[in-house]
mmCIF file of C-alpha atoms in Angstrom:
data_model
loop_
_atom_site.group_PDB
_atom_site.id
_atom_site.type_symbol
_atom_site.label_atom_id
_atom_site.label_comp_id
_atom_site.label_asym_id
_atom_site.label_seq_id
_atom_site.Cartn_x
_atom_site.Cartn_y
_atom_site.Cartn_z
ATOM 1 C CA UNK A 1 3.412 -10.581 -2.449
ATOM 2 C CA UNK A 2 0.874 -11.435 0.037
ATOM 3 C CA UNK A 3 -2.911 -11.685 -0.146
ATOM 4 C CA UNK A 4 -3.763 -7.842 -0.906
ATOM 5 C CA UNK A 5 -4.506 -6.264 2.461
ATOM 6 C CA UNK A 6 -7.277 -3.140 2.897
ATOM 7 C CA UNK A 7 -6.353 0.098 1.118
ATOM 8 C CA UNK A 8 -7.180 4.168 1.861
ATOM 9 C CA UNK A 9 -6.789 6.660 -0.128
ATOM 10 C CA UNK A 10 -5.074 9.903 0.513
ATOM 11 C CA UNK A 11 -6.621 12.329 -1.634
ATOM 12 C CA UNK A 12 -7.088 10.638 -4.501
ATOM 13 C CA UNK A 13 -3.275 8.603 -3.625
ATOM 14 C CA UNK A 14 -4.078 5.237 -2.743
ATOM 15 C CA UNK A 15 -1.637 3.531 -0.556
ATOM 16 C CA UNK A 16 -2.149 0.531 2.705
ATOM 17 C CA UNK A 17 -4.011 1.292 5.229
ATOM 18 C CA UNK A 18 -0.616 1.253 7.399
ATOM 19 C CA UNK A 19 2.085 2.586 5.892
ATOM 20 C CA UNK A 20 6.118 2.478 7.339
ATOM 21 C CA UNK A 21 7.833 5.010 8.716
ATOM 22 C CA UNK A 22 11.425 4.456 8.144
ATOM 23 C CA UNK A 23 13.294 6.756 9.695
ATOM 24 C CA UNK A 24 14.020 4.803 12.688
ATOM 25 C CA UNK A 25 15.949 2.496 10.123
ATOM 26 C CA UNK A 26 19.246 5.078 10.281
ATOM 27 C CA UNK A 27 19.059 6.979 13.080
ATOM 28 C CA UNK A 28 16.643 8.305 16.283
ATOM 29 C CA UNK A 29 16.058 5.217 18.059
ATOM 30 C CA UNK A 30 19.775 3.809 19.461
ATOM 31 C CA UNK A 31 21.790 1.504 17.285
ATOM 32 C CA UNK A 32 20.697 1.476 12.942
ATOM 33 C CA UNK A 33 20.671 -2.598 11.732
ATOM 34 C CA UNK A 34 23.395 -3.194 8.775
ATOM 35 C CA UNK A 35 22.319 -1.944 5.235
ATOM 36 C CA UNK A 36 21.883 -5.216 4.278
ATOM 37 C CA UNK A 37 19.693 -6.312 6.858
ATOM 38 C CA UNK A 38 17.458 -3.083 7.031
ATOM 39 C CA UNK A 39 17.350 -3.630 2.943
ATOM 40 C CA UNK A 40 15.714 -7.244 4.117
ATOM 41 C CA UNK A 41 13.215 -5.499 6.049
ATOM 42 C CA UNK A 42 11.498 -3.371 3.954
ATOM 43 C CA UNK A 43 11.487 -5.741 1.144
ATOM 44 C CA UNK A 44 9.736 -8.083 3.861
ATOM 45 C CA UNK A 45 7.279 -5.008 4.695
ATOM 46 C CA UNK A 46 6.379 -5.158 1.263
ATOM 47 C CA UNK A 47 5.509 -8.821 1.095
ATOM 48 C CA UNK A 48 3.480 -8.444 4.306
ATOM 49 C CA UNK A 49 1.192 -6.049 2.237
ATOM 50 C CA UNK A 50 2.575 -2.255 3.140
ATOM 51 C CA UNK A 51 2.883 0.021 0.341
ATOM 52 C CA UNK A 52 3.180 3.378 1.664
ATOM 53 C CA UNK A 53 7.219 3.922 2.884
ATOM 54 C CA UNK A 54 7.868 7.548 4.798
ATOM 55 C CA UNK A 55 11.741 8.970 4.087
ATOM 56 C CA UNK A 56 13.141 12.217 4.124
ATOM 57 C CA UNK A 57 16.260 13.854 3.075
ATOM 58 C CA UNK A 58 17.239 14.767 6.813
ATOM 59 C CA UNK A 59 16.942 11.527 8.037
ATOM 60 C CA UNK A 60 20.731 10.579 8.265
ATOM 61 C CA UNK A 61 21.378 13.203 6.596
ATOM 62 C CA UNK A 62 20.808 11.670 3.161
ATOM 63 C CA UNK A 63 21.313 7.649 4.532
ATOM 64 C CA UNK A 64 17.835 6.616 4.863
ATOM 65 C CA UNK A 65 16.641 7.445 1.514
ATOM 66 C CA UNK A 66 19.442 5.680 -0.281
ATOM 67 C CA UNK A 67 18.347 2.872 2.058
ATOM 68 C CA UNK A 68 14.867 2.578 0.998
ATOM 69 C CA UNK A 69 15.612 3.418 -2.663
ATOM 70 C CA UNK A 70 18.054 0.568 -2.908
ATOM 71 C CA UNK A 71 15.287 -1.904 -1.134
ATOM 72 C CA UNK A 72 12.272 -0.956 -3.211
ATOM 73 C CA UNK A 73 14.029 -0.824 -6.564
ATOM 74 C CA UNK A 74 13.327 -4.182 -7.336
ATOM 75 C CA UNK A 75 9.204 -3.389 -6.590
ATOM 76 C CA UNK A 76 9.005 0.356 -7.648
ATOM 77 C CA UNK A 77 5.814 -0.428 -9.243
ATOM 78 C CA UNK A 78 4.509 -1.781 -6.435
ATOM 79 C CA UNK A 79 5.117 1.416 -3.896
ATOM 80 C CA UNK A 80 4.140 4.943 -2.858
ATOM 81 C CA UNK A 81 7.534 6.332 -1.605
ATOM 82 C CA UNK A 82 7.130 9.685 0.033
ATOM 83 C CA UNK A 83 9.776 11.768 1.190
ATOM 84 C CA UNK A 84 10.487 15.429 2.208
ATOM 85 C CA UNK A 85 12.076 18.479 1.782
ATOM 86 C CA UNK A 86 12.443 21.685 3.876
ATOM 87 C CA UNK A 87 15.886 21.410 6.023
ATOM 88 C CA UNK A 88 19.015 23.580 5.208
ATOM 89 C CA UNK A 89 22.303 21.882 4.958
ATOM 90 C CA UNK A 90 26.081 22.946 5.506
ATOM 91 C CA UNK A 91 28.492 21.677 2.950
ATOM 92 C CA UNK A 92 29.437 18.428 5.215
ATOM 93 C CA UNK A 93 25.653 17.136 5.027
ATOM 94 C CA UNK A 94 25.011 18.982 8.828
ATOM 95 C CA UNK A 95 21.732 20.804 9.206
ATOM 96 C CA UNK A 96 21.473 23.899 9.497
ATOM 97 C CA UNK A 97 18.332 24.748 9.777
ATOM 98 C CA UNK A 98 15.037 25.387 7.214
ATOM 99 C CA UNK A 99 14.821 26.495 4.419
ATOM 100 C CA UNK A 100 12.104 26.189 1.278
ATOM 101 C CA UNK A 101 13.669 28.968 -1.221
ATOM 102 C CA UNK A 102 12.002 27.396 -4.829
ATOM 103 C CA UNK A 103 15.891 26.514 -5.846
ATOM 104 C CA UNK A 104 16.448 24.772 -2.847
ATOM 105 C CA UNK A 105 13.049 22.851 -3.061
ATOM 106 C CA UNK A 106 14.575 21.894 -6.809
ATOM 107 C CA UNK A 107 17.983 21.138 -5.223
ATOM 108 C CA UNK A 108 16.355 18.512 -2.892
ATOM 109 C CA UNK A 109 14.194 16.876 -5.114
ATOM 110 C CA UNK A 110 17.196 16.197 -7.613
ATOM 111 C CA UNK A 111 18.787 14.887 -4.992
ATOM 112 C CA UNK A 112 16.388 12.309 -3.325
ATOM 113 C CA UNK A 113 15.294 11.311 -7.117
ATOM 114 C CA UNK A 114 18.755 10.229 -7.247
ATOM 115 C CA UNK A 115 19.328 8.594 -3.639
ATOM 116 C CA UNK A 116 15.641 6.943 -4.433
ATOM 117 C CA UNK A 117 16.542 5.757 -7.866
ATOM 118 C CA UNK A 118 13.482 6.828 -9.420
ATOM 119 C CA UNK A 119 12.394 9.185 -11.416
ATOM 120 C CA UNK A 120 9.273 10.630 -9.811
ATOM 121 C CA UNK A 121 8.771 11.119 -6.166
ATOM 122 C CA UNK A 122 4.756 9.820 -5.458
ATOM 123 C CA UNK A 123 4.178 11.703 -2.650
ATOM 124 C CA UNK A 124 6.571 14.966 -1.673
ATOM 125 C CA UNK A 125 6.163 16.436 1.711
ATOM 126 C CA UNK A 126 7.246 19.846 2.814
ATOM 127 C CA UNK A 127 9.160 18.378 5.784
ATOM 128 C CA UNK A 128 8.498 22.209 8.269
ATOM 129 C CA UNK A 129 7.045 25.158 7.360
ATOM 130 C CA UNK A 130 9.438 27.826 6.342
ATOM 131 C CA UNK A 131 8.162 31.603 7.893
ATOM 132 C CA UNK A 132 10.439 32.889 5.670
ATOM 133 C CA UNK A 133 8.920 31.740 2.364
ATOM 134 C CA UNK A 134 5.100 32.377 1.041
ATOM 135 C CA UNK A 135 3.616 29.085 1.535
ATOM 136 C CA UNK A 136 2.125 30.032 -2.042
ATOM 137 C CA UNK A 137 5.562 29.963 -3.465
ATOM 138 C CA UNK A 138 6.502 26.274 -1.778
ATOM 139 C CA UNK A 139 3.004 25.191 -3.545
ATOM 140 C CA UNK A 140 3.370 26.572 -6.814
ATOM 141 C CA UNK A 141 7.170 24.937 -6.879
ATOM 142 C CA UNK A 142 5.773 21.753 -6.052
ATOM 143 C CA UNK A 143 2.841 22.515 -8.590
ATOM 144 C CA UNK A 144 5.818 22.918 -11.409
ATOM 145 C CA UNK A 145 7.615 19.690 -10.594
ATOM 146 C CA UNK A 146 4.496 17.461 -10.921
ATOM 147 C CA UNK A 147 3.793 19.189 -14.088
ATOM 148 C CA UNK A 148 7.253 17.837 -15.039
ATOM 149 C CA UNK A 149 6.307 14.510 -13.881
ATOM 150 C CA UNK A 150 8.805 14.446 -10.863
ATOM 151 C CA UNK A 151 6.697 14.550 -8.356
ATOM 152 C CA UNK A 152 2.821 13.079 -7.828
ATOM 153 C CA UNK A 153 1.386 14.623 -4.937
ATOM 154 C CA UNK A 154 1.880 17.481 -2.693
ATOM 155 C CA UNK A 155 2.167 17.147 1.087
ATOM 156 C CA UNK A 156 2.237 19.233 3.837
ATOM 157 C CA UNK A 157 4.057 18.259 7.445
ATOM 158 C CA UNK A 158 3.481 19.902 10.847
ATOM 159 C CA UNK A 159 1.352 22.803 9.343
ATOM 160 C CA UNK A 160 -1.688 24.479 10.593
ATOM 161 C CA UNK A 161 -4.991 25.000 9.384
ATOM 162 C CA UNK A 162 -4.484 28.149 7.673
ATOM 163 C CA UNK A 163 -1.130 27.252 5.884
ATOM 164 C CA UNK A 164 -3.093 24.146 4.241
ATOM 165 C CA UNK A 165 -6.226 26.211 3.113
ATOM 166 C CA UNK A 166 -3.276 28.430 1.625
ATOM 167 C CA UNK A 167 -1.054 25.852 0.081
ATOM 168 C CA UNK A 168 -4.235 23.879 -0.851
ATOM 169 C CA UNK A 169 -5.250 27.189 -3.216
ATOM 170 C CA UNK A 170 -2.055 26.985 -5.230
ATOM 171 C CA UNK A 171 -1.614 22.872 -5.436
ATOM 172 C CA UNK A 172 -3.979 20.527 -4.157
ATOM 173 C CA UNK A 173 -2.594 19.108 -1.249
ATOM 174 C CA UNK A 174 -2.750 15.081 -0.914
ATOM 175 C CA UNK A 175 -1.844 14.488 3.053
ATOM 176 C CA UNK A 176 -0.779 16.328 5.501
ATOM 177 C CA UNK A 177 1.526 14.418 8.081
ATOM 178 C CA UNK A 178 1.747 15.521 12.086
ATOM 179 C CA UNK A 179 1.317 13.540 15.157
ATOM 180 C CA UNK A 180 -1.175 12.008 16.059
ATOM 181 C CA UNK A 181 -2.377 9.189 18.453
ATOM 182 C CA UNK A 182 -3.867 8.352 21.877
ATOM 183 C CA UNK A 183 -1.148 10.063 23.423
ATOM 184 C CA UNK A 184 -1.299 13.472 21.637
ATOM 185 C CA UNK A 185 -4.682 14.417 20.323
ATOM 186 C CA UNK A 186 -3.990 18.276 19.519
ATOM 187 C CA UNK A 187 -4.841 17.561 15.628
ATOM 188 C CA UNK A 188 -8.448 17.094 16.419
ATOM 189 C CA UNK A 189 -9.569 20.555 17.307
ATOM 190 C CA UNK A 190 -8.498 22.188 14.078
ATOM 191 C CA UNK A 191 -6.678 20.395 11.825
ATOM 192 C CA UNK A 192 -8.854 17.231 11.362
ATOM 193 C CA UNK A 193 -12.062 19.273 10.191
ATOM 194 C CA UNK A 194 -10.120 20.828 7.971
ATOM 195 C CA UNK A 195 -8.692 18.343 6.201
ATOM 196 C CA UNK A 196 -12.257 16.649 6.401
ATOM 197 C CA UNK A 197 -13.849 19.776 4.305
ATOM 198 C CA UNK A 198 -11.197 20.085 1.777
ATOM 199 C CA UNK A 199 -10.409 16.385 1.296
ATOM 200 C CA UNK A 200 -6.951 16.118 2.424
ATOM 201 C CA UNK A 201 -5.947 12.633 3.690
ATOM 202 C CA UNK A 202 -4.212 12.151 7.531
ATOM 203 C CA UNK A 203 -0.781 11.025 7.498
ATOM 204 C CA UNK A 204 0.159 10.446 11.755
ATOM 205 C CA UNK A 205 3.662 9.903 12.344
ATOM 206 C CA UNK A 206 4.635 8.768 15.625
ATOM 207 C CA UNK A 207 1.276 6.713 16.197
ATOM 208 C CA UNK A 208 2.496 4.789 19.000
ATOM 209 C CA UNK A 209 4.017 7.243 20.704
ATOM 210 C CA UNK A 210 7.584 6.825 20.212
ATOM 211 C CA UNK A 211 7.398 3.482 21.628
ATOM 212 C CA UNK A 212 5.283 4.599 24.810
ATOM 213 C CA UNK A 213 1.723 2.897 23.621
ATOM 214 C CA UNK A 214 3.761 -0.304 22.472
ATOM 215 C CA UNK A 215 4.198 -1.424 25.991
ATOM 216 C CA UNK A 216 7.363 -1.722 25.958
ATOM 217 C CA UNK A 217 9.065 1.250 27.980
ATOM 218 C CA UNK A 218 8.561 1.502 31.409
ATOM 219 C CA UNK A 219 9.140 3.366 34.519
ATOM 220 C CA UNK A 220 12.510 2.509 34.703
ATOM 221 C CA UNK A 221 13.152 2.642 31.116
ATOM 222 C CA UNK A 222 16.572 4.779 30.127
ATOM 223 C CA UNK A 223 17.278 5.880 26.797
ATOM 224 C CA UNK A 224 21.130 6.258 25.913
ATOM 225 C CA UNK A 225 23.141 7.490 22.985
ATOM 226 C CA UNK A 226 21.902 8.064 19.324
ATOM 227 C CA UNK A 227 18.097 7.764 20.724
ATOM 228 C CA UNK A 228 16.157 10.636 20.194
ATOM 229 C CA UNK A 229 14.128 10.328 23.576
ATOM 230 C CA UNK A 230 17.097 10.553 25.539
ATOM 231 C CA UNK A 231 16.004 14.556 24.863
ATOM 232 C CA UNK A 232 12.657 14.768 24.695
ATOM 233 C CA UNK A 233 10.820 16.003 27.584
ATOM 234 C CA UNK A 234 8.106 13.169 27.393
ATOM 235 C CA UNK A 235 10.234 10.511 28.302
ATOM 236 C CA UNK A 236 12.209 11.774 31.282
ATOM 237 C CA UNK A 237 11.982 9.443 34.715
ATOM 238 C CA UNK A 238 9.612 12.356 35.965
ATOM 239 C CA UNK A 239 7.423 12.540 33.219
ATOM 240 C CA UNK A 240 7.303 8.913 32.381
ATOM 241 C CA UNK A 241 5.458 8.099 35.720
ATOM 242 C CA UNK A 242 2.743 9.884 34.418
ATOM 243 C CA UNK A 243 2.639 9.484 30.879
ATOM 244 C CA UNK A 244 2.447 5.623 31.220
ATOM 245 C CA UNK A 245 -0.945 5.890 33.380
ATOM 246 C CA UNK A 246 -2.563 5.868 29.789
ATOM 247 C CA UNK A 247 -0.790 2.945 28.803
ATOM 248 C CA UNK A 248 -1.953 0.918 32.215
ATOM 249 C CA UNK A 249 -5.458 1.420 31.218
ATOM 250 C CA UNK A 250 -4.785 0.246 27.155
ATOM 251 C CA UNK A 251 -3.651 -2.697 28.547
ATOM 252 C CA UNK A 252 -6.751 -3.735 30.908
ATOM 253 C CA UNK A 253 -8.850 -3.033 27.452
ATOM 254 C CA UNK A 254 -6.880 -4.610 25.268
ATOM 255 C CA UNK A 255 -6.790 -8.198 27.066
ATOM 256 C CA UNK A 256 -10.843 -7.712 26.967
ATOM 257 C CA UNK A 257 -10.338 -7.887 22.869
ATOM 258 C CA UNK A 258 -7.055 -10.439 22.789
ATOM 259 C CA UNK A 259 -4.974 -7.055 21.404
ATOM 260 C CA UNK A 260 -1.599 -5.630 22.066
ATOM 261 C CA UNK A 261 -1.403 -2.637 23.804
ATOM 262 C CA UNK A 262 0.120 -0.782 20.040
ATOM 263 C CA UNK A 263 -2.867 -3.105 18.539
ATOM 264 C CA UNK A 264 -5.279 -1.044 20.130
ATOM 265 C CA UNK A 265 -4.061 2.301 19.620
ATOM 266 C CA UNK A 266 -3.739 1.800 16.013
ATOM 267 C CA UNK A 267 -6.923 0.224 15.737
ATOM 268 C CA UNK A 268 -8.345 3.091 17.392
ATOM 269 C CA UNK A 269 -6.367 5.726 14.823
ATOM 270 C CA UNK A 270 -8.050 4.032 12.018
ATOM 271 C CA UNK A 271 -11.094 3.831 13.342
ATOM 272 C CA UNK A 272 -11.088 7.782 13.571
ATOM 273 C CA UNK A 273 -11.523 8.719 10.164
ATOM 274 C CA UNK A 274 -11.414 6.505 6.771
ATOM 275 C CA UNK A 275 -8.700 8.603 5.330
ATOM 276 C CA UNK A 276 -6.583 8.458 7.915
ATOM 277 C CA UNK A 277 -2.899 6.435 6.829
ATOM 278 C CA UNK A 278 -0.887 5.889 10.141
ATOM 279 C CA UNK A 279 2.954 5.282 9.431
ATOM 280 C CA UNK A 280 4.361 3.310 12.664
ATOM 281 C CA UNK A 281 8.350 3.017 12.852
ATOM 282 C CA UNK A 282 9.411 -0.188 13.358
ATOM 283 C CA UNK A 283 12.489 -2.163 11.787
ATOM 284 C CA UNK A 284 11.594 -5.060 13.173
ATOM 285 C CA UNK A 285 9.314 -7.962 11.038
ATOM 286 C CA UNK A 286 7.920 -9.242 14.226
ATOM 287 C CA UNK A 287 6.665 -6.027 15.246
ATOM 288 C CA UNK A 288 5.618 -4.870 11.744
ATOM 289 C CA UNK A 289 3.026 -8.052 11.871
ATOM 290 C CA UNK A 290 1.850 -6.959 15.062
ATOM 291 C CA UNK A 291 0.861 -3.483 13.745
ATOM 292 C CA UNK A 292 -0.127 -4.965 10.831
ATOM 293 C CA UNK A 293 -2.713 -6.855 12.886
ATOM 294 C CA UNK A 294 -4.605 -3.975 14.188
ATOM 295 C CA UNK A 295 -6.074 -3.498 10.213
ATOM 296 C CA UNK A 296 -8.323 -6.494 11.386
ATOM 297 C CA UNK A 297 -8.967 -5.879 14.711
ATOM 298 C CA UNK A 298 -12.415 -4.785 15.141
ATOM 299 C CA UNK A 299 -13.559 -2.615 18.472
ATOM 300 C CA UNK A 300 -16.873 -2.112 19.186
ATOM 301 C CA UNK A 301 -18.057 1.987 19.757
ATOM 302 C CA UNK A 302 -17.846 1.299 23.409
ATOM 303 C CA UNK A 303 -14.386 0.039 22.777
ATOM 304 C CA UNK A 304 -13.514 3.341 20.954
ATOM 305 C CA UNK A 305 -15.318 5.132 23.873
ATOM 306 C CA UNK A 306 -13.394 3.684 26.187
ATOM 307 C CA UNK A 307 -9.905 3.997 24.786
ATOM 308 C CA UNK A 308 -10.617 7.600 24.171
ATOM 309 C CA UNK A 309 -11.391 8.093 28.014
ATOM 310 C CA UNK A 310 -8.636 6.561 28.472
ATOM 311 C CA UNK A 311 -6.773 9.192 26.864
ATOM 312 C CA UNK A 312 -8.999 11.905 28.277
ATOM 313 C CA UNK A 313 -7.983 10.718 31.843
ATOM 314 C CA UNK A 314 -4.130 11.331 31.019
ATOM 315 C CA UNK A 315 -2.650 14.752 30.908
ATOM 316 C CA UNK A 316 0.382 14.220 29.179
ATOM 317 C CA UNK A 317 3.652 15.544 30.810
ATOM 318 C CA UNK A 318 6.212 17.258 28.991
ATOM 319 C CA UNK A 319 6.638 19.150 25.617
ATOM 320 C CA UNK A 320 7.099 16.838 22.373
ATOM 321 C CA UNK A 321 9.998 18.163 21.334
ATOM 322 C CA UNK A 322 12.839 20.072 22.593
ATOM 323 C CA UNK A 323 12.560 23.925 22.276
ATOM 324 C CA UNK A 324 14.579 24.740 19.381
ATOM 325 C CA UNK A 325 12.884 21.767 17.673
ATOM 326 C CA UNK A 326 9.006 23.025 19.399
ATOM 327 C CA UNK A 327 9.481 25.836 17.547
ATOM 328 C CA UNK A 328 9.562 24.736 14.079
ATOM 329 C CA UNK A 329 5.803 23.404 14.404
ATOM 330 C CA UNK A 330 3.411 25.785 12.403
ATOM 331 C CA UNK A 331 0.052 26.035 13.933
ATOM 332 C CA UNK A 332 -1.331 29.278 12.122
#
């Protein structure tokens, strides 16, 4: 393994300061690499120093976990692998929608301890809230499998501030995981502070935007099948004209610091709060080093300043998810 690389804890989890999201690996973003190559990939993540790896059940259904089990058996000892539970299936693997009943909670842990070849999930996320089930009842589930030493920490994803204070009550919670970047900046006004007071660690998927703040969509970029932005409102031709203002001024203030546009909006992520743990998507090695180079880069408070006008200046166009999907986000 490479020279050990800077660390952050999330609650009292300690993990790289960038961890992998890897559900781009089977699905979302266009055509999946072979098994064999994406297997490569992560056990090359690992070498280049990440040891935090996002899965879920959904992704696939089922796929990406077996994936990332099969790659990080070899290191187990090495890795935090967190993963998530909270969708509904049909009997043919289809969602069907959400659903965090205790038994199914149980029923999806058995299964992703199996797909992950382990026997203890490190980090376990509830992947949407369910309206239909006490948030107390998810946390004292969760509560019951770490006392059986299947699970290690207790997550929360896409929940508000008063479904954490709730869920926190019942089982500490390590991380919760939303969005979060120079692009979309709704955590700060009530979810950051409370995480701050009750010690909770920052988990932001989708740091660079879905690809906008890597530089490389554009204008005239057109997504086609088996990518996810082909349907999000963001990235139509209409709302792309806009949206990539903010990524024309990253780039005149990253070639000021020798960055990458995805550099410096991952630079500025971590330089928000110490416990935050951003999890970029990427299943390429060349692109992993890049984000992997933002750990070092150092910007100066007007730097920060700057990038965070930058964002200011922007009003993003366009919802982040379709509405069916929009309204699975818990902000209570």
């Amino acid at each position: 393994m490479s020279d050990a690389r800077p660390t952050r804890t999330l609650g009292d989890l300690e993990v790289s300061a960038l961890g992998l999201g890897c559900m781009g690996i089977s699905q979302s973003f266009g055509p999946t690499p072979e098994r064999t190559a994406a297997i490569t990939f992560l056990r090359q993540a690992v070498e280049a120093g990440v040891t935090l790896f996002d899965t879920a059940e959904v992704y696939g259904p089922f796929d990406n976990e077996e994936v990332v089990g099969e790659a990080l058996q070899p290191v187990r000892r090495d890795v935090v692998i967190a993963t998530k539970f909270g969708f509904a299936f049909d009997a043919d693997g289809r969602q069907t929608g959400i659903s965090s009943r205790p038994q199914d909670i149980r029923a999806a842990v058995e299964g992703s301890l199996r797909r992950l070849r382990t026997e203890h999930i490190d980090l376990l996320y509830q992947h949407r809230v369910d309206p239909n089930v006490p948030i107390e009842d998810v946390a004292g589930t969760v509560r019951d499998l770490i006392t059986e030493g299947k699970v290690g920490h207790f997550g929360l994803s896409e929940a508000g501030p008063t479904t954490i204070r709730r869920a926190h009550a019942v089982q500490p919670v390590s991380a919760l995981q939303s969005e979060y970047s120079l692009f979309w900046r709704e955590p700060e006004a009530s979810v950051l502070p409370t995480l701050a007071e009750l010690g909770i660690g920052f988990v932001p998927f989708s740091p660079l935007g879905r690809g906008i703040l890597t530089g490389a969509v554009t204008r005239t970029s057109r997504f086609g099948a088996g990518d996810i932005r082909a349907n999000l409102p963001r990235f139509t031709a209409e709302a792309l004209s806009t949206n990539l203002d903010l990524v024309d001024r990253v780039k005149v203030l990253a070639t000021t610091v020798d960055a990458t546009v995805g550099q410096m909006a991952l630079a500025w992520l971590l330089a928000q709060r110490p416990w935050i743990v951003p999890i970029p998507g990427t299943r390429r090695l060349d692109r992993l080093n890049e984000n992997l180079g933002a750990i070092d880069l150092q910007l100066s408070t007007d730097d920060l300043a700057e990038l965070t006008a930058a964002s200011d200046a922007v009003a993003v166009v366009g919802e982040r998810y379709p509405e069916a999907m929009q309204a699975m986000i818990d902000r209570s």
